[in-house]
Coordinates of C-alpha atoms in Angstrom, one line a residue:
M1 CA 73.6 118.0 92.8
T2 CA 70.1 119.1 93.8
G3 CA 67.4 116.8 92.6
R4 CA 69.7 113.8 92.3
V5 CA 68.5 110.3 93.2
F6 CA 71.1 107.8 94.3
L7 CA 70.7 104.0 94.3
I8 CA 73.5 102.4 96.3
T9 CA 73.9 98.6 96.2
G10 CA 75.6 96.8 99.0
A11 CA 74.3 99.5 101.3
A12 CA 74.5 97.3 104.4
G13 CA 78.3 96.8 104.0
Y14 CA 81.1 98.7 105.6
L15 CA 81.5 101.1 102.7
G16 CA 77.9 101.0 101.7
R17 CA 76.7 102.5 105.0
R18 CA 79.1 105.4 104.6
L19 CA 78.1 105.9 101.0
V20 CA 74.4 106.3 102.1
V21 CA 75.4 109.0 104.6
A22 CA 77.6 110.8 102.1
A23 CA 75.1 110.6 99.3
R24 CA 72.2 112.0 101.5
R25 CA 74.1 115.3 101.6
H26 CA 73.5 115.6 97.8
G27 CA 70.1 114.1 97.1
R28 CA 67.6 111.4 97.8
V29 CA 69.0 108.0 98.5
V30 CA 67.6 104.5 98.0
A31 CA 69.7 102.0 100.0
G32 CA 69.8 98.6 98.2
T33 CA 70.7 95.6 100.2
H34 CA 70.4 91.8 100.2
R35 CA 71.3 91.5 103.8
S36 CA 70.1 93.1 107.1
T37 CA 68.5 96.5 106.8
A38 CA 69.4 97.4 110.4
G39 CA 70.7 100.9 110.7
L40 CA 69.5 101.9 107.2
P41 CA 66.8 104.4 106.6
R42 CA 63.5 102.4 106.7
D43 CA 61.7 104.7 104.3
S44 CA 64.3 104.4 101.6
T45 CA 65.7 100.9 101.8
A46 CA 65.1 98.3 99.1
V47 CA 65.9 94.6 99.3
V48 CA 67.5 93.5 96.0
D49 CA 69.5 90.5 94.9
V50 CA 71.9 91.7 92.3
T51 CA 72.3 88.1 90.9
D52 CA 68.6 88.3 89.9
R53 CA 68.4 90.3 86.6
S54 CA 64.7 90.9 86.7
S55 CA 64.9 92.1 90.3
V56 CA 67.6 94.6 89.4
L57 CA 65.9 95.9 86.3
R58 CA 62.6 96.2 88.2
L59 CA 64.1 98.2 91.1
V60 CA 66.1 100.5 88.8
H61 CA 63.1 101.3 86.7
E62 CA 61.0 102.0 89.8
V63 CA 63.6 104.2 91.4
H64 CA 64.9 105.8 88.1
P65 CA 68.1 107.0 89.8
T66 CA 70.3 109.6 88.4
D67 CA 73.3 107.9 90.0
V68 CA 74.0 104.3 90.9
I69 CA 76.9 103.4 93.2
H70 CA 77.5 99.7 92.8
A71 CA 79.2 98.5 96.0
A72 CA 77.7 95.1 96.4
A73 CA 80.3 92.3 96.3
V74 CA 81.3 89.0 97.8
N75 CA 84.7 89.3 99.3
P76 CA 87.1 86.5 100.3
G77 CA 85.7 84.6 103.2
Q78 CA 82.1 85.6 102.5
G79 CA 81.1 82.9 100.1
D80 CA 82.2 80.2 97.8
A81 CA 83.7 80.8 94.3
D82 CA 80.3 80.3 92.6
L83 CA 78.6 82.9 94.7
M84 CA 81.5 85.2 94.3
W85 CA 81.2 85.0 90.5
R86 CA 77.5 85.4 90.5
V87 CA 77.6 88.5 92.6
N88 CA 80.8 90.2 91.4
V89 CA 80.3 89.4 87.7
D90 CA 76.7 88.6 86.9
G91 CA 75.5 91.2 89.5
S92 CA 77.7 93.9 87.9
R93 CA 76.3 92.9 84.4
H94 CA 72.8 93.3 85.6
I95 CA 73.5 96.7 87.3
A96 CA 75.3 98.0 84.2
E97 CA 72.5 96.9 81.9
A98 CA 69.9 98.6 84.1
C99 CA 71.9 101.8 84.3
T100 CA 72.1 102.1 80.5
A101 CA 68.4 101.4 80.2
V102 CA 67.5 104.4 82.4
G103 CA 70.5 106.6 81.6
A104 CA 71.9 106.6 85.1
R105 CA 75.4 107.5 86.0
L106 CA 77.2 104.4 87.2
V107 CA 80.2 104.2 89.6
A108 CA 81.3 100.6 90.3
I109 CA 83.6 99.8 93.2
S110 CA 86.5 97.4 92.4
T111 CA 89.7 96.5 94.1
D112 CA 93.5 96.5 93.9
I113 CA 93.4 92.7 93.9
V114 CA 92.7 92.7 90.1
H115 CA 96.5 93.2 89.9
D116 CA 99.2 90.5 90.1
G117 CA 101.3 92.5 92.6
R118 CA 104.5 92.3 90.5
Q119 CA 104.6 95.8 89.0
G120 CA 103.4 98.3 91.6
P121 CA 102.7 101.1 91.9
Y122 CA 99.9 100.7 89.4
A123 CA 98.5 103.5 87.3
D124 CA 94.7 104.0 87.1
D125 CA 94.4 102.3 83.7
A126 CA 96.9 99.5 84.4
A127 CA 95.7 96.2 82.8
A128 CA 94.2 93.7 85.3
N129 CA 96.1 90.5 85.7
P130 CA 94.5 88.7 88.7
I131 CA 96.1 85.7 90.4
N132 CA 93.3 84.5 92.7
P133 CA 89.6 83.7 92.4
Y134 CA 88.5 87.0 94.0
G135 CA 90.7 89.1 91.8
R136 CA 89.5 87.2 88.7
S137 CA 85.8 87.8 89.6
K138 CA 86.4 91.5 90.2
A139 CA 88.4 91.9 87.0
A140 CA 85.6 90.2 85.0
G141 CA 83.1 92.4 86.7
E142 CA 85.1 95.5 85.5
L143 CA 85.1 94.2 82.0
V144 CA 81.3 93.7 81.8
V145 CA 80.7 97.2 83.2
R146 CA 83.1 98.7 80.6
A147 CA 81.4 96.7 77.8
L148 CA 77.8 97.5 78.7
D149 CA 78.3 101.1 80.0
P150 CA 81.5 102.8 78.6
A151 CA 80.6 106.0 80.4
A152 CA 80.8 104.3 83.8
A153 CA 83.5 105.0 86.3
I154 CA 85.3 102.1 88.0
V155 CA 87.0 102.7 91.3
R156 CA 90.0 100.6 92.2
T157 CA 90.5 100.9 95.9
S158 CA 92.4 99.1 98.7
L159 CA 92.0 98.1 102.3
M160 CA 89.3 100.2 104.0
Y161 CA 89.4 101.3 107.7
G162 CA 87.5 103.6 109.9
L163 CA 88.1 105.4 113.2
D164 CA 84.6 105.0 114.6
A165 CA 83.7 101.5 113.4
I166 CA 86.2 98.7 113.3
D167 CA 86.9 97.3 109.8
R168 CA 86.1 93.7 109.0
G169 CA 89.8 92.6 108.7
T170 CA 90.8 94.1 112.1
A171 CA 87.7 92.7 113.7
G172 CA 88.6 89.3 112.4
F173 CA 92.1 89.6 113.8
A174 CA 90.7 90.7 117.2
D175 CA 88.4 87.7 117.3
R176 CA 91.3 85.3 116.6
L177 CA 93.4 86.9 119.3
A178 CA 90.5 86.8 121.8
R179 CA 90.4 83.1 121.2
G180 CA 94.0 82.8 122.0
E181 CA 95.2 82.2 118.5
S182 CA 98.3 83.7 116.9
L183 CA 98.4 85.9 113.8
I184 CA 100.9 86.1 111.0
L185 CA 100.9 89.5 109.3
F186 CA 102.8 89.8 106.0
S187 CA 105.7 92.2 105.8
D188 CA 106.1 91.7 102.0
V189 CA 102.4 92.6 101.0
L190 CA 102.1 96.3 100.2
R191 CA 98.7 98.0 100.1
S192 CA 97.4 101.6 100.1
P193 CA 94.7 101.7 102.9
I194 CA 92.1 104.4 102.8
E195 CA 89.8 105.7 105.5
V196 CA 86.3 104.7 104.6
D197 CA 84.6 108.1 105.0
T198 CA 87.3 109.6 102.7
L199 CA 86.6 106.9 100.2
A200 CA 82.8 107.5 100.4
D201 CA 83.2 111.2 99.8
A202 CA 85.5 110.6 96.9
V203 CA 83.0 108.2 95.3
I204 CA 80.2 110.7 95.6
R205 CA 82.4 113.4 94.1
L206 CA 83.3 111.1 91.2
A207 CA 79.6 110.4 90.5
A208 CA 79.2 114.1 89.9
S209 CA 82.0 114.1 87.3
D210 CA 82.0 112.8 83.7
H211 CA 85.1 110.7 84.2
A212 CA 84.8 107.3 82.4
G213 CA 86.9 104.3 83.0
Y214 CA 89.3 103.4 85.8
L215 CA 90.3 105.6 88.7
N216 CA 92.5 104.6 91.7
V217 CA 91.0 105.9 94.9
A218 CA 93.2 104.9 97.8
G219 CA 95.4 106.3 100.5
R220 CA 98.6 107.9 99.3
Q221 CA 100.7 106.1 101.9
A222 CA 101.8 102.5 101.1
L223 CA 102.0 100.2 104.1
S224 CA 102.9 96.6 104.6
R225 CA 100.0 94.4 105.7
D226 CA 102.0 93.8 108.9
A227 CA 102.5 97.5 109.6
F228 CA 98.8 98.3 108.8
G229 CA 97.5 95.4 110.9
R230 CA 99.5 96.4 113.9
A231 CA 98.5 100.1 113.6
M232 CA 94.8 99.1 113.6
L233 CA 95.2 96.7 116.5
R234 CA 96.9 99.5 118.5
Y235 CA 94.2 102.0 117.6
W236 CA 91.4 99.7 118.6
R237 CA 93.3 98.7 121.8
V238 CA 93.2 95.0 121.0
P239 CA 95.4 93.1 123.4
S240 CA 97.8 91.1 121.4
S241 CA 100.9 90.5 123.6
D242 CA 103.4 88.4 121.7
R243 CA 100.8 86.5 119.5
V244 CA 101.2 88.7 116.5
E245 CA 104.0 87.5 114.3
T246 CA 105.6 88.8 111.1
G247 CA 105.7 86.6 108.1
R248 CA 106.2 86.6 104.3
A249 CA 103.4 85.8 102.0
A250 CA 105.8 84.8 99.2
E251 CA 106.9 81.9 101.3
M252 CA 103.3 80.7 102.0
S253 CA 101.3 81.2 98.8
D254 CA 101.6 82.1 95.1
T255 CA 98.1 83.5 95.0
I256 CA 98.7 86.6 97.2
P257 CA 99.6 89.7 95.2
L258 CA 102.6 91.4 96.9
D259 CA 103.0 94.9 95.7
L260 CA 99.6 96.5 95.2
R261 CA 100.5 100.1 95.6
L262 CA 98.1 102.4 93.7
A263 CA 99.0 105.8 92.2
V264 CA 96.4 108.3 93.3
D265 CA 97.6 111.7 91.9
R266 CA 95.0 111.6 89.2
A267 CA 92.1 111.1 91.6
E268 CA 93.3 113.9 93.9
E269 CA 93.5 116.3 91.0
L270 CA 90.2 115.2 89.4
L271 CA 88.2 115.2 92.6
G272 CA 89.9 118.1 94.3
I273 CA 90.6 116.3 97.5
R274 CA 93.6 114.8 99.4
L275 CA 93.7 111.1 100.0
P276 CA 95.7 110.9 103.2
G277 CA 97.6 107.8 104.4
V278 CA 97.1 105.9 107.6
D279 CA 99.8 107.8 109.6
E280 CA 98.3 111.2 108.6
T281 CA 94.8 110.0 109.4
L282 CA 95.7 108.6 112.8
A283 CA 97.8 111.7 113.7
A284 CA 94.8 113.9 112.9
A285 CA 92.6 111.7 115.2
R286 CA 95.2 111.9 118.0
S287 CA 95.2 115.7 117.7
R288 CA 91.5 115.7 118.2
E289 CA 92.0 113.5 121.3
Y290 CA 89.6 111.0 119.9
R291 CA 89.7 107.4 121.1
P292 CA 87.2 104.5 120.6
G293 CA 84.9 104.4 123.6
D294 CA 85.9 107.8 125.0
G295 CA 83.0 109.8 126.3

């Protein structure tokens, strides 16, 4: 991949920062962000608003990347429905349009939430059938990418976690517990969590391939949201006592997809890597005697 130039959108995000690190092993990187540039390479960071078509086109023509990793998104809790649509749909349209204009390879990051959770495990090319606003915005973003750039790859992934930087979901749980609040974690919601560095490596490998269309890139172990949440709280040594409760999403809302297991055999074969589950990843960390804060 010598001579490649990567443009990564959403570079200030949890995944985006790992993508910057992974991509720099294979070429020059321009880190695109609309938020804080703290921690990003100063000499190769560009501020870009993906909802602004002219801004996107100008940056892509200036950088002229060989590869664009589109990780910018508004996730649940980060903005209202209008902003979510403008970033996840309009932003994806602008990125795809710019990539076709310069002939860049596009890999767009999507989510398992595009599925309704009624027919898991889902194959890579399973039709989207979202049941909440976030899922609808991401599914629509997938469609505009496919329409404008049929050669693009679209990664459907799941919950992300790391072992050296706490993920957003677990951090939110920790904050609530620190305030003395209780948590209800769902035992009937199944996901396929993936360690964030593994995901970043897989995405960069995918960029080097000619795969077009959808690809599931997630951990091969399915866990309930309850089991995963508790595992992360234990790993990060978050005091929880008896304030973490088990509940059922089906009894609380009809907009939470339940079974979002993703089949990952195709990704492992195509990319030549293993996508370990949470238990395997944590066992490997324990074998290295690694703990957060240990010196």
